[in-house]
């Protein structure tokens, strides 16, 4: 006979009989599953009577990801290397300005001479006092609105927030005047080429097809030909009206790196140069059920770029696409930043009616989204698919074409990833 079952003891101590031990394990699992199901049905009955309980449970059951544990620099600095949330920094500065204005108003109220002057002014004209009261009421309303904006809570899904280029700090605008110009950007004209002796011409042509109004030229590496340098190619492209130069590098016959050089206007020196590494490159033909691109200008989505460096990368990508997309083409280019990795995707979308078996679109809280009942968006990926990571930012044309103390604006280093909750973009 096997020994009796005792709570908390391991199965090896309960019985020496293997068959009996297996039966005991199955019985314990049935009891645990039964208790879990009973608890689930009990909770469902209670939540049906009181829907607030379900909302509280869903609010508490938010998964704790690394993105939500992200750590920011608690400094009032918006320079290029600072890891600060520009939206939160702007709200903080607005709150400080409001506190300073409130302190000045309190000091003016305590000043007796100011009170006497106000009384004299009131005695002079009652009409003026009425207009001043109206102005004060409007100021109070504006202050209340600013406080509400400052107290706005962050998004539940911060990884899908759209990038606001209006938050660009002045320090970034001064460093890259031509990139962050107030004038409307010109129509992009992009020259795409490869490194010397490259063999990835098909992949480079596919990358060139991503950017509208782009031209791909093979970079010759023939023994008897003149091997043009990047600075010579940039000068050639600038004289012919190109706004940017994209160079695709290869490693093991696959796209390995991509450098984007902004050529600026005629009276400005070229720069900056942003260098990205390319991972997980997958051509469009390798995607299951892929679509074919058309010549329409695509829409551009820039997600989750929050720091000054992230806004620089987002603005750099923004200048490579026309500012007025052609919506009839229904094409979207998405650059989604998550943990300093920029996921590049290109899709075609279509809106259709939802089937009877499909549920309505819900928000992050689990509620049905208003205005989206009975509507579905179908997606078809066009490709190519790749993952980018920003490695360095140079002032001029790459590493060799940048001069001065501030030639290297920013460079990725391995020590930056020592703490997993700190990100640069």
GROMACS .gro file of C-alpha atoms in nm:
model
  425
    1UNK     CA    1   0.000   0.000   0.000
    2UNK     CA    2   0.121   0.351  -0.081
    3UNK     CA    3   0.158   0.616   0.184
    4UNK     CA    4  -0.127   0.863   0.244
    5UNK     CA    5  -0.125   1.198   0.066
    6UNK     CA    6   0.001   1.491   0.271
    7UNK     CA    7  -0.040   1.856   0.166
    8UNK     CA    8   0.274   2.036   0.052
    9UNK     CA    9   0.490   1.723   0.017
   10UNK     CA   10   0.649   1.625  -0.315
   11UNK     CA   11   0.513   1.340  -0.523
   12UNK     CA   12   0.825   1.132  -0.463
   13UNK     CA   13   0.750   1.126  -0.090
   14UNK     CA   14   0.380   1.051  -0.123
   15UNK     CA   15   0.416   0.703  -0.265
   16UNK     CA   16   0.677   0.481  -0.415
   17UNK     CA   17   0.432   0.329  -0.664
   18UNK     CA   18   0.477   0.488  -1.006
   19UNK     CA   19   0.123   0.417  -1.126
   20UNK     CA   20  -0.029   0.547  -0.803
   21UNK     CA   21   0.193   0.860  -0.824
   22UNK     CA   22   0.073   0.924  -1.181
   23UNK     CA   23  -0.289   0.888  -1.074
   24UNK     CA   24  -0.235   1.128  -0.784
   25UNK     CA   25  -0.083   1.386  -1.020
   26UNK     CA   26  -0.386   1.366  -1.252
   27UNK     CA   27  -0.625   1.404  -0.957
   28UNK     CA   28  -0.436   1.708  -0.825
   29UNK     CA   29  -0.445   1.869  -1.170
   30UNK     CA   30  -0.822   1.808  -1.199
   31UNK     CA   31  -0.882   1.968  -0.859
   32UNK     CA   32  -0.672   2.274  -0.952
   33UNK     CA   33  -0.849   2.316  -1.287
   34UNK     CA   34  -1.190   2.281  -1.124
   35UNK     CA   35  -1.107   2.548  -0.868
   36UNK     CA   36  -0.978   2.780  -1.138
   37UNK     CA   37  -1.293   2.736  -1.350
   38UNK     CA   38  -1.520   2.794  -1.050
   39UNK     CA   39  -1.331   3.112  -0.965
   40UNK     CA   40  -1.358   3.232  -1.324
   41UNK     CA   41  -1.736   3.171  -1.341
   42UNK     CA   42  -1.787   3.336  -1.002
   43UNK     CA   43  -1.596   3.643  -1.118
   44UNK     CA   44  -1.795   3.653  -1.443
   45UNK     CA   45  -2.125   3.652  -1.253
   46UNK     CA   46  -2.010   3.931  -1.024
   47UNK     CA   47  -1.882   4.142  -1.313
   48UNK     CA   48  -2.212   4.095  -1.500
   49UNK     CA   49  -2.392   4.250  -1.202
   50UNK     CA   50  -2.129   4.523  -1.150
   51UNK     CA   51  -1.937   4.622  -1.469
   52UNK     CA   52  -1.704   4.847  -1.267
   53UNK     CA   53  -1.536   4.537  -1.121
   54UNK     CA   54  -1.430   4.428  -1.471
   55UNK     CA   55  -1.288   4.771  -1.547
   56UNK     CA   56  -1.087   4.768  -1.223
   57UNK     CA   57  -0.956   4.418  -1.297
   58UNK     CA   58  -0.848   4.510  -1.649
   59UNK     CA   59  -0.680   4.827  -1.520
   60UNK     CA   60  -0.478   4.623  -1.270
   61UNK     CA   61  -0.390   4.344  -1.514
   62UNK     CA   62  -0.178   4.562  -1.743
   63UNK     CA   63   0.134   4.365  -1.841
   64UNK     CA   64   0.460   4.511  -1.710
   65UNK     CA   65   0.690   4.532  -2.011
   66UNK     CA   66   1.035   4.684  -2.049
   67UNK     CA   67   0.880   4.977  -2.238
   68UNK     CA   68   0.666   5.064  -1.937
   69UNK     CA   69   0.972   5.042  -1.712
   70UNK     CA   70   1.159   5.289  -1.929
   71UNK     CA   71   1.383   5.526  -1.732
   72UNK     CA   72   1.426   5.892  -1.830
   73UNK     CA   73   1.690   6.147  -1.736
   74UNK     CA   74   1.539   6.379  -1.476
   75UNK     CA   75   1.711   6.690  -1.612
   76UNK     CA   76   1.599   7.008  -1.784
   77UNK     CA   77   1.811   6.938  -2.091
   78UNK     CA   78   1.699   6.892  -2.451
   79UNK     CA   79   2.037   6.843  -2.618
   80UNK     CA   80   2.097   6.571  -2.876
   81UNK     CA   81   2.228   6.305  -2.637
   82UNK     CA   82   1.978   6.364  -2.357
   83UNK     CA   83   1.735   6.081  -2.287
   84UNK     CA   84   1.433   6.292  -2.196
   85UNK     CA   85   1.070   6.273  -2.296
   86UNK     CA   86   1.015   6.600  -2.481
   87UNK     CA   87   0.638   6.595  -2.427
   88UNK     CA   88   0.680   6.553  -2.050
   89UNK     CA   89   0.956   6.817  -2.048
   90UNK     CA   90   0.725   7.065  -2.223
   91UNK     CA   91   0.447   6.998  -1.973
   92UNK     CA   92   0.692   7.044  -1.686
   93UNK     CA   93   0.810   7.377  -1.825
   94UNK     CA   94   0.450   7.492  -1.870
   95UNK     CA   95   0.375   7.405  -1.508
   96UNK     CA   96   0.681   7.595  -1.390
   97UNK     CA   97   0.581   7.899  -1.598
   98UNK     CA   98   0.229   7.885  -1.453
   99UNK     CA   99   0.365   7.865  -1.098
  100UNK     CA  100   0.596   8.158  -1.163
  101UNK     CA  101   0.308   8.364  -1.305
  102UNK     CA  102   0.090   8.273  -1.008
  103UNK     CA  103   0.366   8.378  -0.768
  104UNK     CA  104   0.401   8.715  -0.943
  105UNK     CA  105   0.025   8.764  -0.926
  106UNK     CA  106   0.024   8.686  -0.553
  107UNK     CA  107   0.309   8.931  -0.495
  108UNK     CA  108   0.119   9.201  -0.685
  109UNK     CA  109  -0.192   9.137  -0.478
  110UNK     CA  110   0.005   9.179  -0.154
  111UNK     CA  111   0.157   9.509  -0.268
  112UNK     CA  112  -0.053   9.791  -0.110
  113UNK     CA  113   0.061  10.056  -0.358
  114UNK     CA  114  -0.063   9.840  -0.640
  115UNK     CA  115  -0.398   9.805  -0.461
  116UNK     CA  116  -0.431  10.184  -0.428
  117UNK     CA  117  -0.352  10.231  -0.794
  118UNK     CA  118  -0.611   9.972  -0.889
  119UNK     CA  119  -0.872  10.147  -0.673
  120UNK     CA  120  -0.797  10.482  -0.841
  121UNK     CA  121  -0.828  10.321  -1.181
  122UNK     CA  122  -1.162  10.167  -1.082
  123UNK     CA  123  -1.289  10.505  -0.968
  124UNK     CA  124  -1.188  10.664  -1.298
  125UNK     CA  125  -1.386  10.438  -1.528
  126UNK     CA  126  -1.636  10.162  -1.459
  127UNK     CA  127  -1.643  10.059  -1.822
  128UNK     CA  128  -1.273   9.985  -1.821
  129UNK     CA  129  -1.314   9.771  -1.512
  130UNK     CA  130  -1.580   9.564  -1.682
  131UNK     CA  131  -1.354   9.501  -1.980
  132UNK     CA  132  -1.067   9.411  -1.747
  133UNK     CA  133  -1.288   9.163  -1.564
  134UNK     CA  134  -1.376   9.002  -1.896
  135UNK     CA  135  -1.007   8.978  -1.983
  136UNK     CA  136  -0.935   8.823  -1.643
  137UNK     CA  137  -1.208   8.566  -1.698
  138UNK     CA  138  -1.057   8.472  -2.035
  139UNK     CA  139  -0.712   8.445  -1.877
  140UNK     CA  140  -0.850   8.218  -1.607
  141UNK     CA  141  -1.011   7.996  -1.868
  142UNK     CA  142  -0.686   7.971  -2.060
  143UNK     CA  143  -0.499   7.886  -1.741
  144UNK     CA  144  -0.750   7.611  -1.661
  145UNK     CA  145  -0.711   7.465  -2.009
  146UNK     CA  146  -0.332   7.471  -1.975
  147UNK     CA  147  -0.357   7.292  -1.640
  148UNK     CA  148  -0.575   7.024  -1.792
  149UNK     CA  149  -0.326   6.973  -2.073
  150UNK     CA  150  -0.040   6.958  -1.825
  151UNK     CA  151  -0.223   6.695  -1.616
  152UNK     CA  152  -0.301   6.476  -1.916
  153UNK     CA  153  -0.206   6.117  -1.849
  154UNK     CA  154   0.023   5.930  -2.090
  155UNK     CA  155  -0.117   5.679  -2.335
  156UNK     CA  156  -0.196   5.326  -2.217
  157UNK     CA  157   0.000   5.185  -2.511
  158UNK     CA  158   0.304   5.418  -2.529
  159UNK     CA  159   0.473   5.208  -2.795
  160UNK     CA  160   0.212   5.312  -3.053
  161UNK     CA  161   0.206   5.688  -2.995
  162UNK     CA  162   0.252   5.902  -3.304
  163UNK     CA  163   0.556   6.130  -3.320
  164UNK     CA  164   0.490   6.501  -3.278
  165UNK     CA  165   0.754   6.695  -3.472
  166UNK     CA  166   0.623   7.022  -3.323
  167UNK     CA  167   0.806   6.931  -3.001
  168UNK     CA  168   1.145   6.989  -3.166
  169UNK     CA  169   1.363   7.180  -2.916
  170UNK     CA  170   1.546   7.499  -3.008
  171UNK     CA  171   1.884   7.337  -2.945
  172UNK     CA  172   1.814   7.082  -3.218
  173UNK     CA  173   1.689   7.350  -3.458
  174UNK     CA  174   2.009   7.553  -3.414
  175UNK     CA  175   2.233   7.253  -3.488
  176UNK     CA  176   2.042   7.144  -3.800
  177UNK     CA  177   1.894   7.466  -3.939
  178UNK     CA  178   1.827   7.338  -4.290
  179UNK     CA  179   1.670   7.012  -4.174
  180UNK     CA  180   1.433   7.183  -3.927
  181UNK     CA  181   1.357   7.486  -4.142
  182UNK     CA  182   1.029   7.675  -4.111
  183UNK     CA  183   0.997   7.686  -4.487
  184UNK     CA  184   0.801   7.405  -4.655
  185UNK     CA  185   1.035   7.121  -4.754
  186UNK     CA  186   1.115   7.082  -5.125
  187UNK     CA  187   0.997   6.786  -5.325
  188UNK     CA  188   1.244   6.506  -5.242
  189UNK     CA  189   1.478   6.389  -5.517
  190UNK     CA  190   1.690   6.098  -5.393
  191UNK     CA  191   1.994   5.933  -5.544
  192UNK     CA  192   2.052   5.574  -5.430
  193UNK     CA  193   2.376   5.385  -5.482
  194UNK     CA  194   2.584   5.113  -5.318
  195UNK     CA  195   2.933   5.066  -5.185
  196UNK     CA  196   3.221   4.975  -5.415
  197UNK     CA  197   3.223   4.625  -5.565
  198UNK     CA  198   2.868   4.564  -5.444
  199UNK     CA  199   2.666   4.263  -5.561
  200UNK     CA  200   2.328   4.348  -5.403
  201UNK     CA  201   2.189   4.544  -5.697
  202UNK     CA  202   1.844   4.382  -5.679
  203UNK     CA  203   1.812   4.459  -5.308
  204UNK     CA  204   1.937   4.815  -5.360
  205UNK     CA  205   1.684   4.870  -5.639
  206UNK     CA  206   1.408   4.745  -5.410
  207UNK     CA  207   1.520   4.984  -5.135
  208UNK     CA  208   1.532   5.268  -5.389
  209UNK     CA  209   1.173   5.189  -5.490
  210UNK     CA  210   1.063   5.272  -5.134
  211UNK     CA  211   1.143   5.641  -5.177
  212UNK     CA  212   0.939   5.837  -5.433
  213UNK     CA  213   1.129   6.027  -5.704
  214UNK     CA  214   1.440   5.818  -5.644
  215UNK     CA  215   1.706   5.710  -5.893
  216UNK     CA  216   1.932   5.410  -5.852
  217UNK     CA  217   2.280   5.422  -6.008
  218UNK     CA  218   2.525   5.135  -5.985
  219UNK     CA  219   2.857   5.234  -5.834
  220UNK     CA  220   3.128   5.100  -6.056
  221UNK     CA  221   3.427   4.922  -5.907
  222UNK     CA  222   3.593   4.822  -6.234
  223UNK     CA  223   3.967   4.787  -6.233
  224UNK     CA  224   4.027   5.060  -6.492
  225UNK     CA  225   3.742   5.291  -6.393
  226UNK     CA  226   3.758   5.594  -6.167
  227UNK     CA  227   3.634   5.502  -5.822
  228UNK     CA  228   3.423   5.799  -5.711
  229UNK     CA  229   3.426   5.878  -5.342
  230UNK     CA  230   3.113   5.954  -5.142
  231UNK     CA  231   3.198   6.325  -5.133
  232UNK     CA  232   3.233   6.335  -5.512
  233UNK     CA  233   2.899   6.156  -5.554
  234UNK     CA  234   2.736   6.398  -5.309
  235UNK     CA  235   2.871   6.696  -5.503
  236UNK     CA  236   2.749   6.544  -5.829
  237UNK     CA  237   2.402   6.481  -5.684
  238UNK     CA  238   2.372   6.828  -5.530
  239UNK     CA  239   2.461   7.000  -5.858
  240UNK     CA  240   2.181   6.807  -6.029
  241UNK     CA  241   1.907   6.898  -5.784
  242UNK     CA  242   1.900   6.592  -5.558
  243UNK     CA  243   1.799   6.655  -5.197
  244UNK     CA  244   1.943   6.339  -5.040
  245UNK     CA  245   2.193   6.063  -5.108
  246UNK     CA  246   2.132   5.709  -4.982
  247UNK     CA  247   2.418   5.457  -4.980
  248UNK     CA  248   2.344   5.089  -4.919
  249UNK     CA  249   2.634   4.877  -4.789
  250UNK     CA  250   2.648   4.500  -4.801
  251UNK     CA  251   2.787   4.219  -4.592
  252UNK     CA  252   2.776   3.853  -4.697
  253UNK     CA  253   2.573   3.957  -5.005
  254UNK     CA  254   2.294   4.106  -4.795
  255UNK     CA  255   2.211   4.470  -4.711
  256UNK     CA  256   2.403   4.546  -4.396
  257UNK     CA  257   2.409   4.925  -4.355
  258UNK     CA  258   2.238   5.234  -4.493
  259UNK     CA  259   2.368   5.591  -4.483
  260UNK     CA  260   2.136   5.886  -4.547
  261UNK     CA  261   2.314   6.211  -4.643
  262UNK     CA  262   2.107   6.530  -4.661
  263UNK     CA  263   2.242   6.758  -4.933
  264UNK     CA  264   2.048   7.075  -4.832
  265UNK     CA  265   2.021   7.383  -5.054
  266UNK     CA  266   2.287   7.543  -5.273
  267UNK     CA  267   2.410   7.791  -5.010
  268UNK     CA  268   2.445   7.529  -4.734
  269UNK     CA  269   2.698   7.256  -4.676
  270UNK     CA  270   2.572   6.897  -4.699
  271UNK     CA  271   2.477   6.721  -4.379
  272UNK     CA  272   2.390   6.565  -4.148
  273UNK     CA  273   2.462   6.200  -4.225
  274UNK     CA  274   2.264   5.935  -4.038
  275UNK     CA  275   2.402   5.581  -4.051
  276UNK     CA  276   2.174   5.284  -3.978
  277UNK     CA  277   2.249   4.916  -3.953
  278UNK     CA  278   2.008   4.681  -4.132
  279UNK     CA  279   1.890   4.355  -3.978
  280UNK     CA  280   1.641   4.088  -4.078
  281UNK     CA  281   1.613   4.210  -4.436
  282UNK     CA  282   1.337   4.028  -4.623
  283UNK     CA  283   1.253   4.116  -4.986
  284UNK     CA  284   0.894   4.166  -5.089
  285UNK     CA  285   0.880   3.848  -5.297
  286UNK     CA  286   0.964   3.639  -4.990
  287UNK     CA  287   0.654   3.764  -4.804
  288UNK     CA  288   0.350   3.539  -4.807
  289UNK     CA  289   0.065   3.701  -5.000
  290UNK     CA  290   0.267   4.012  -5.081
  291UNK     CA  291   0.137   4.292  -5.300
  292UNK     CA  292   0.293   4.503  -5.574
  293UNK     CA  293   0.363   4.871  -5.518
  294UNK     CA  294   0.222   5.150  -5.735
  295UNK     CA  295   0.368   5.490  -5.822
  296UNK     CA  296   0.149   5.679  -5.572
  297UNK     CA  297   0.311   5.882  -5.297
  298UNK     CA  298   0.265   5.682  -4.974
  299UNK     CA  299   0.148   5.798  -4.634
  300UNK     CA  300   0.418   5.804  -4.365
  301UNK     CA  301   0.366   5.691  -4.004
  302UNK     CA  302   0.636   5.773  -3.749
  303UNK     CA  303   0.571   5.603  -3.415
  304UNK     CA  304   0.729   5.639  -3.072
  305UNK     CA  305   1.014   5.883  -3.141
  306UNK     CA  306   1.028   6.083  -2.817
  307UNK     CA  307   1.381   6.207  -2.745
  308UNK     CA  308   1.575   6.481  -2.931
  309UNK     CA  309   1.774   6.210  -3.110
  310UNK     CA  310   1.451   6.031  -3.198
  311UNK     CA  311   1.302   6.350  -3.343
  312UNK     CA  312   1.616   6.398  -3.552
  313UNK     CA  313   1.580   6.046  -3.697
  314UNK     CA  314   1.207   6.099  -3.754
  315UNK     CA  315   1.259   6.434  -3.927
  316UNK     CA  316   1.534   6.284  -4.143
  317UNK     CA  317   1.297   6.013  -4.262
  318UNK     CA  318   1.015   6.262  -4.304
  319UNK     CA  319   1.213   6.468  -4.556
  320UNK     CA  320   1.261   6.161  -4.779
  321UNK     CA  321   0.887   6.137  -4.854
  322UNK     CA  322   0.658   6.398  -5.013
  323UNK     CA  323   0.458   6.599  -4.762
  324UNK     CA  324   0.134   6.547  -4.960
  325UNK     CA  325   0.060   6.175  -4.998
  326UNK     CA  326  -0.171   6.044  -5.268
  327UNK     CA  327  -0.447   5.879  -5.069
  328UNK     CA  328  -0.599   5.706  -5.370
  329UNK     CA  329  -0.297   5.475  -5.373
  330UNK     CA  330  -0.381   5.350  -5.018
  331UNK     CA  331  -0.014   5.283  -4.942
  332UNK     CA  332   0.143   5.335  -4.601
  333UNK     CA  333   0.509   5.334  -4.494
  334UNK     CA  334   0.548   5.273  -4.121
  335UNK     CA  335   0.860   5.340  -3.914
  336UNK     CA  336   0.788   5.208  -3.566
  337UNK     CA  337   1.051   5.263  -3.297
  338UNK     CA  338   1.060   5.017  -3.011
  339UNK     CA  339   1.361   4.983  -2.779
  340UNK     CA  340   1.581   5.176  -3.027
  341UNK     CA  341   1.498   4.934  -3.311
  342UNK     CA  342   1.312   5.093  -3.602
  343UNK     CA  343   1.081   4.843  -3.770
  344UNK     CA  344   1.021   4.931  -4.134
  345UNK     CA  345   0.699   4.807  -4.297
  346UNK     CA  346   0.513   4.899  -4.614
  347UNK     CA  347   0.147   4.804  -4.661
  348UNK     CA  348  -0.156   4.859  -4.877
  349UNK     CA  349  -0.486   4.895  -4.694
  350UNK     CA  350  -0.855   4.872  -4.782
  351UNK     CA  351  -1.168   4.937  -4.576
  352UNK     CA  352  -1.444   4.676  -4.592
  353UNK     CA  353  -1.754   4.576  -4.400
  354UNK     CA  354  -1.705   4.341  -4.107
  355UNK     CA  355  -1.832   3.987  -4.140
  356UNK     CA  356  -2.092   3.844  -3.904
  357UNK     CA  357  -1.829   3.635  -3.725
  358UNK     CA  358  -1.591   3.930  -3.669
  359UNK     CA  359  -1.602   4.143  -3.355
  360UNK     CA  360  -1.590   4.521  -3.349
  361UNK     CA  361  -1.265   4.710  -3.302
  362UNK     CA  362  -1.183   4.766  -2.933
  363UNK     CA  363  -0.951   5.010  -2.757
  364UNK     CA  364  -0.668   4.924  -2.518
  365UNK     CA  365  -0.922   4.923  -2.231
  366UNK     CA  366  -1.137   4.660  -2.406
  367UNK     CA  367  -1.418   4.901  -2.504
  368UNK     CA  368  -1.562   4.922  -2.854
  369UNK     CA  369  -1.419   5.212  -3.051
  370UNK     CA  370  -1.680   5.472  -3.143
  371UNK     CA  371  -1.743   5.519  -3.515
  372UNK     CA  372  -1.575   5.188  -3.607
  373UNK     CA  373  -1.872   4.955  -3.570
  374UNK     CA  374  -1.901   4.719  -3.864
  375UNK     CA  375  -1.578   4.840  -4.032
  376UNK     CA  376  -1.265   4.640  -4.096
  377UNK     CA  377  -0.928   4.742  -4.244
  378UNK     CA  378  -0.760   4.482  -4.460
  379UNK     CA  379  -0.379   4.497  -4.492
  380UNK     CA  380  -0.149   4.356  -4.757
  381UNK     CA  381   0.224   4.389  -4.704
  382UNK     CA  382   0.424   4.509  -5.003
  383UNK     CA  383   0.775   4.488  -4.865
  384UNK     CA  384   1.063   4.492  -4.824
  385UNK     CA  385   1.072   4.424  -4.452
  386UNK     CA  386   1.372   4.522  -4.240
  387UNK     CA  387   1.483   4.647  -3.899
  388UNK     CA  388   1.699   4.958  -3.868
  389UNK     CA  389   1.913   5.077  -3.581
  390UNK     CA  390   2.074   5.421  -3.565
  391UNK     CA  391   2.451   5.392  -3.520
  392UNK     CA  392   2.595   5.741  -3.567
  393UNK     CA  393   2.512   6.098  -3.666
  394UNK     CA  394   2.781   6.302  -3.845
  395UNK     CA  395   2.779   6.673  -3.912
  396UNK     CA  396   2.885   6.653  -4.278
  397UNK     CA  397   2.921   6.381  -4.540
  398UNK     CA  398   2.992   6.076  -4.331
  399UNK     CA  399   3.288   6.021  -4.105
  400UNK     CA  400   3.553   6.142  -4.351
  401UNK     CA  401   3.362   6.449  -4.470
  402UNK     CA  402   3.292   6.596  -4.125
  403UNK     CA  403   3.534   6.847  -3.975
  404UNK     CA  404   3.560   7.042  -3.652
  405UNK     CA  405   3.510   6.964  -3.287
  406UNK     CA  406   3.140   6.891  -3.338
  407UNK     CA  407   3.199   6.666  -3.642
  408UNK     CA  408   3.055   6.366  -3.460
  409UNK     CA  409   2.714   6.459  -3.324
  410UNK     CA  410   2.625   6.120  -3.175
  411UNK     CA  411   2.752   5.762  -3.186
  412UNK     CA  412   2.611   5.439  -3.051
  413UNK     CA  413   2.829   5.253  -2.801
  414UNK     CA  414   2.785   4.916  -2.641
  415UNK     CA  415   2.777   5.061  -2.289
  416UNK     CA  416   2.449   5.237  -2.377
  417UNK     CA  417   2.267   4.904  -2.356
  418UNK     CA  418   2.412   4.807  -2.020
  419UNK     CA  419   2.085   4.911  -1.853
  420UNK     CA  420   1.792   4.750  -2.035
  421UNK     CA  421   1.540   5.018  -1.939
  422UNK     CA  422   1.726   5.313  -2.097
  423UNK     CA  423   1.678   5.394  -2.465
  424UNK     CA  424   1.811   5.667  -2.693
  425UNK     CA  425   1.519   5.720  -2.932
   0.00000   0.00000   0.00000
